[in-house]
Tab-separated table of C-alpha atoms and ligand atoms in Angstrom:
chain	number	residue	atom	x	y	z
A	1370	MET	CA	-4.448	3.748	25.662
A	1371	GLN	CA	-2.347	6.651	26.675
A	1372	GLY	CA	-1.821	10.237	25.556
A	1373	PHE	CA	1.058	11.607	23.531
A	1374	LEU	CA	4.334	12.952	24.937
A	1375	PHE	CA	4.295	15.928	22.489
A	1376	ASP	CA	1.781	18.578	21.716
A	1377	LYS	CA	-0.317	17.939	18.593
A	1378	PRO	CA	0.257	20.656	16.006
A	1379	GLU	CA	-2.760	22.937	15.608
A	1380	GLN	CA	-5.149	21.731	13.007
A	1381	SER	CA	-7.178	24.220	10.992
A	1382	THR	CA	-10.774	24.633	12.139
A	1383	PRO	CA	-13.472	24.908	9.487
A	1384	SER	CA	-14.408	28.439	10.474
A	1385	LYS	CA	-11.789	30.347	8.469
A	1386	GLY	CA	-10.883	29.942	4.870
A	1387	SER	CA	-12.695	26.670	4.474
A	1388	ALA	CA	-15.540	27.984	2.367
A	1389	SER	CA	-14.084	26.816	-0.963
A	1390	LYS	CA	-13.154	23.366	0.217
A	1391	SER	CA	-16.441	22.824	1.965
A	1392	GLU	CA	-18.243	24.167	-1.060
A	1393	GLU	CA	-16.349	21.943	-3.386
A	1394	LEU	CA	-17.146	18.975	-1.184
A	1395	ALA	CA	-20.768	19.894	-1.055
A	1396	LEU	CA	-20.906	20.195	-4.854
A	1397	LEU	CA	-19.161	16.801	-5.134
A	1398	PHE	CA	-21.692	15.307	-2.691
A	1399	ASP	CA	-24.621	16.781	-4.735
A	1400	THR	CA	-23.249	15.065	-7.869
A	1401	ALA	CA	-22.301	11.825	-6.149
A	1402	LYS	CA	-25.309	11.199	-3.932
A	1403	THR	CA	-27.513	9.950	-6.796
A	1404	CYS	CA	-24.841	7.678	-8.158
A	1405	SER	CA	-26.246	4.521	-9.712
A	1406	LYS	CA	-23.057	3.159	-11.335
A	1407	CYS	CA	-23.258	-0.199	-9.474
A	1408	MET	CA	-25.939	-2.458	-8.027
A	1409	LEU	CA	-25.366	-1.215	-4.462
A	1410	ALA	CA	-27.437	1.846	-5.417
A	1411	GLY	CA	-30.495	-0.383	-5.456
A	1412	SER	CA	-30.124	-1.610	-1.895
A	1413	ARG	CA	-28.740	1.420	-0.136
A	1414	LEU	CA	-30.759	3.500	2.321
A	1415	ASN	CA	-28.285	6.328	2.150
A	1416	PHE	CA	-25.190	7.332	0.178
A	1417	VAL	CA	-22.527	7.617	2.847
A	1418	PHE	CA	-20.305	10.351	1.427
A	1419	GLY	CA	-18.038	11.069	4.417
A	1420	GLU	CA	-17.857	13.835	6.958
A	1421	GLY	CA	-15.579	16.015	8.944
A	1422	ASN	CA	-13.327	19.062	8.603
A	1423	PRO	CA	-12.809	20.069	4.979
A	1424	LEU	CA	-9.423	21.566	6.137
A	1425	ALA	CA	-8.328	18.412	7.905
A	1426	HIS	CA	-4.702	17.444	7.719
A	1427	LEU	CA	-5.702	13.855	8.540
A	1428	VAL	CA	-8.118	11.801	6.398
A	1429	VAL	CA	-9.254	8.414	7.743
A	1430	ILE	CA	-10.447	5.876	5.184
A	1431	GLY	CA	-12.433	2.747	5.999
A	1432	GLU	CA	-13.875	0.079	3.769
A	1433	ALA	CA	-17.591	0.548	3.326
A	1434	PRO	CA	-20.653	1.596	5.368
A	1435	GLY	CA	-22.254	-1.034	7.620
A	1436	ALA	CA	-25.927	-1.193	8.661
A	1437	GLU	CA	-25.862	1.798	11.039
A	1438	GLU	CA	-23.919	3.926	8.589
A	1439	ASP	CA	-26.349	3.066	5.814
A	1440	ALA	CA	-29.312	3.949	8.062
A	1441	SER	CA	-27.821	7.283	9.201
A	1442	GLY	CA	-25.866	8.348	6.123
A	1443	ARG	CA	-22.802	8.948	8.306
A	1444	PRO	CA	-19.497	7.005	8.256
A	1445	PHE	CA	-18.303	5.105	11.311
A	1446	VAL	CA	-21.191	5.614	13.671
A	1447	GLY	CA	-21.696	2.002	14.827
A	1448	ARG	CA	-19.556	0.091	17.288
A	1449	SER	CA	-16.492	0.329	15.029
A	1450	GLY	CA	-17.029	4.064	14.799
A	1451	GLN	CA	-17.166	4.385	18.558
A	1452	LEU	CA	-13.864	2.629	18.822
A	1453	LEU	CA	-12.422	4.738	16.046
A	1454	ASP	CA	-13.488	7.867	17.988
A	1455	LYS	CA	-11.589	6.566	21.021
A	1456	ILE	CA	-8.510	5.812	18.953
A	1457	LEU	CA	-8.594	9.303	17.469
A	1458	LEU	CA	-9.067	10.876	20.921
A	1459	ALA	CA	-6.140	8.900	22.301
A	1460	ALA	CA	-4.146	10.516	19.489
A	1461	SER	CA	-5.639	13.816	20.689
A	1462	PHE	CA	-7.920	14.365	17.677
A	1463	ARG	CA	-11.540	15.083	18.099
A	1464	ARG	CA	-13.644	13.360	15.428
A	1465	GLU	CA	-14.793	16.730	13.976
A	1466	GLU	CA	-11.157	17.780	13.416
A	1467	VAL	CA	-10.446	15.044	10.909
A	1468	TYR	CA	-12.219	13.852	7.771
A	1469	ILE	CA	-13.687	10.299	7.836
A	1470	CYS	CA	-14.861	8.441	4.751
A	1471	ASN	CA	-14.837	4.990	3.084
A	1472	ILE	CA	-13.792	3.516	-0.196
A	1473	LEU	CA	-17.345	2.457	-0.980
A	1474	LYS	CA	-20.065	4.995	-0.353
A	1475	CYS	CA	-22.901	2.405	-0.287
A	1476	ARG	CA	-23.341	-0.628	1.944
A	1477	PRO	CA	-22.558	-3.992	0.389
A	1478	PRO	CA	-25.286	-6.489	1.406
A	1479	GLY	CA	-24.380	-8.408	4.506
A	1480	ASN	CA	-21.191	-6.312	4.813
A	1481	ARG	CA	-19.389	-8.490	2.273
A	1482	ASN	CA	-16.070	-7.298	0.811
A	1483	PRO	CA	-16.314	-4.767	-2.011
A	1484	LEU	CA	-16.384	-6.258	-5.520
A	1485	ASN	CA	-14.064	-5.109	-8.298
A	1486	ASP	CA	-16.669	-3.215	-10.238
A	1487	GLU	CA	-17.919	-1.480	-7.117
A	1488	ILE	CA	-14.379	-0.372	-6.259
A	1489	ALA	CA	-13.747	0.772	-9.840
A	1490	ASN	CA	-16.940	2.835	-9.881
A	1491	CYS	CA	-16.543	4.311	-6.333
A	1492	MET	CA	-12.815	5.061	-6.213
A	1493	PRO	CA	-13.191	8.280	-8.331
A	1494	TRP	CA	-15.428	9.789	-5.566
A	1495	LEU	CA	-12.724	9.101	-2.968
A	1496	LEU	CA	-9.997	10.441	-5.230
A	1497	GLN	CA	-11.952	13.693	-5.752
A	1498	GLN	CA	-12.526	14.037	-2.012
A	1499	LEU	CA	-8.764	13.758	-1.433
A	1500	ARG	CA	-8.012	16.184	-4.299
A	1501	ILE	CA	-10.211	18.804	-2.572
A	1502	ILE	CA	-9.087	18.174	1.045
A	1503	LYS	CA	-5.365	17.650	0.152
A	1504	PRO	CA	-4.617	15.917	3.489
A	1505	LYS	CA	-1.093	15.776	4.842
A	1506	VAL	CA	-1.612	12.285	6.215
A	1507	ILE	CA	-4.005	9.440	5.345
A	1508	LEU	CA	-4.880	6.658	7.777
A	1509	MET	CA	-6.271	3.497	6.132
A	1510	LEU	CA	-8.170	1.092	8.284
A	1511	GLY	CA	-7.692	-2.577	7.640
A	1512	LYS	CA	-6.223	-4.907	5.015
A	1513	VAL	CA	-9.154	-4.645	2.614
A	1514	ALA	CA	-9.069	-0.849	2.543
A	1515	ALA	CA	-5.285	-0.814	2.154
A	1516	ASN	CA	-5.139	-3.503	-0.516
A	1517	THR	CA	-7.908	-1.885	-2.434
A	1518	ILE	CA	-6.436	1.623	-2.355
A	1519	LEU	CA	-2.835	0.557	-2.868
A	1520	GLY	CA	-3.742	-2.091	-5.438
A	1521	ASN	CA	-1.724	-4.833	-3.743
A	1522	THR	CA	-2.325	-8.065	-1.991
A	1523	LEU	CA	0.192	-7.550	0.841
A	1524	SER	CA	-0.515	-8.729	4.387
A	1525	LEU	CA	-1.560	-6.140	6.937
A	1526	GLY	CA	1.565	-7.084	8.958
A	1527	THR	CA	3.732	-6.008	6.019
A	1528	MET	CA	1.924	-2.645	5.572
A	1529	ARG	CA	1.028	-1.446	9.024
A	1530	GLY	CA	2.992	0.977	11.234
A	1531	LYS	CA	5.114	2.588	8.588
A	1532	LEU	CA	5.023	5.435	6.088
A	1533	ILE	CA	3.777	4.388	2.675
A	1534	GLN	CA	3.574	6.787	-0.287
A	1535	TRP	CA	0.566	6.618	-2.472
A	1536	LYS	CA	-0.176	9.155	-5.222
A	1537	GLY	CA	1.919	11.695	-3.363
A	1538	TYR	CA	0.028	11.245	-0.109
A	1539	ASP	CA	1.770	10.145	3.164
A	1540	CYS	CA	-0.207	7.100	4.246
A	1541	PHE	CA	-0.309	4.862	7.281
A	1542	ILE	CA	-2.222	1.678	7.745
A	1543	THR	CA	-3.507	0.047	10.913
A	1544	TYR	CA	-6.084	-2.478	12.013
A	1545	HIS	CA	-9.813	-1.885	11.161
A	1546	PRO	CA	-11.683	-1.110	14.419
A	1547	ALA	CA	-14.056	-4.042	13.636
A	1548	ALA	CA	-11.034	-6.336	13.769
A	1549	LEU	CA	-9.950	-4.813	17.090
A	1550	LEU	CA	-13.457	-5.484	18.456
A	1551	ARG	CA	-13.027	-9.142	17.534
A	1552	ASN	CA	-9.413	-9.310	18.718
A	1553	PRO	CA	-8.801	-6.839	21.539
A	1554	ASN	CA	-5.250	-8.129	21.904
A	1555	TRP	CA	-4.428	-6.317	18.595
A	1556	LYS	CA	-5.142	-2.907	20.241
A	1557	LYS	CA	-1.571	-2.572	21.493
A	1558	GLY	CA	-0.319	-2.936	17.906
A	1559	CYS	CA	-2.827	-0.451	16.744
A	1560	TRP	CA	-1.630	2.098	19.265
A	1561	GLU	CA	1.956	1.524	18.170
A	1562	ASP	CA	0.900	2.229	14.520
A	1563	ILE	CA	-0.946	5.394	15.627
A	1564	GLN	CA	2.046	6.585	17.444
A	1565	VAL	CA	4.283	6.171	14.428
A	1566	MET	CA	1.704	8.065	12.395
A	1567	MET	CA	1.473	10.892	14.970
A	1568	ARG	CA	5.254	11.353	15.090
A	1569	HIS	CA	5.281	11.805	11.360
A	1570	TYR	CA	2.215	14.075	11.528
A	1571	ALA	CA	3.880	16.263	14.121
A	1572	THR	CA	7.095	16.435	12.104
A	1573	ILE	CA	5.476	17.563	8.829
A	1574	CYS	CA	3.155	20.025	10.533
A	1575	ASP	CA	6.075	21.518	12.507
A	1576	GLU	CA	8.042	21.821	9.256
A	1577	GLU	CA	5.091	23.606	7.619
A	1578	LYS	CA	4.882	26.054	10.587
A	1579	LEU	CA	8.656	26.750	10.283
A	1580	THR	CA	8.355	27.412	6.546
A	1581	GLU	CA	5.433	29.791	7.137
A	1582	LYS	CA	7.495	31.587	9.781
A	1583	ARG	CA	10.449	31.937	7.372
A	1584	VAL	CA	8.172	33.207	4.637
A	1585	ASN	CA	6.706	35.787	7.003
A	1586	GLU	CA	10.055	36.991	8.316
B	3039	URA	N1	-16.736	-0.025	8.723
B	3039	URA	C1	-16.195	0.799	7.689
B	3039	URA	O1	-15.230	0.378	7.034
B	3039	URA	N2	-16.716	1.956	7.501
B	3039	URA	C2	-17.739	2.365	8.192
B	3039	URA	O2	-18.215	3.562	7.948
B	3039	URA	C3	-18.254	1.567	9.227
B	3039	URA	C4	-17.722	0.405	9.453
């Protein structure tokens, strides 16, 4: 993978002004972590809430924790996570700069696809995370995550690599890193998707900077 031809707009760091968002996320986590709304609560080792910068402009959403995530309580720390870190770095994001989470916060046995009742019970946590963070861009990883969030049955090919509006959020969809590990020849397409997303990200963050400048003039 290669770097970008343009400078990435500055992303807020958690040090300044993030107290209320991080406090709100911490409060939400406190409420959510004992969730027992579905049967996954009975088999989980950890509730994998999500992690990252509460002021992130970019939120990355996967499907559900796997074995390593369940064991550690952190999203995307296994092989898929290592590849995700590389993809983010290629797009000049450090992992700590963005916010990473999943649709399901508990591991489905054997990593099977999420069931409808699990999705229905877990989506409100994700929606509240997004309401607090208010990202400028959302990146969804894989067909299952995208179909689940968007409530459609479209193919990944139809959805990836373009701007999709969902609940007022600017969303992009690309391959799940686990799929890229199985099919390395899809990495080129993933990189193309990420570049489309980054161009959009740069545009909206530049516009925001211009507006701030005008307001301060
Ligand atoms: N796959 C996901 O969708 N999420 C994780 O956290 C890990 C693997």
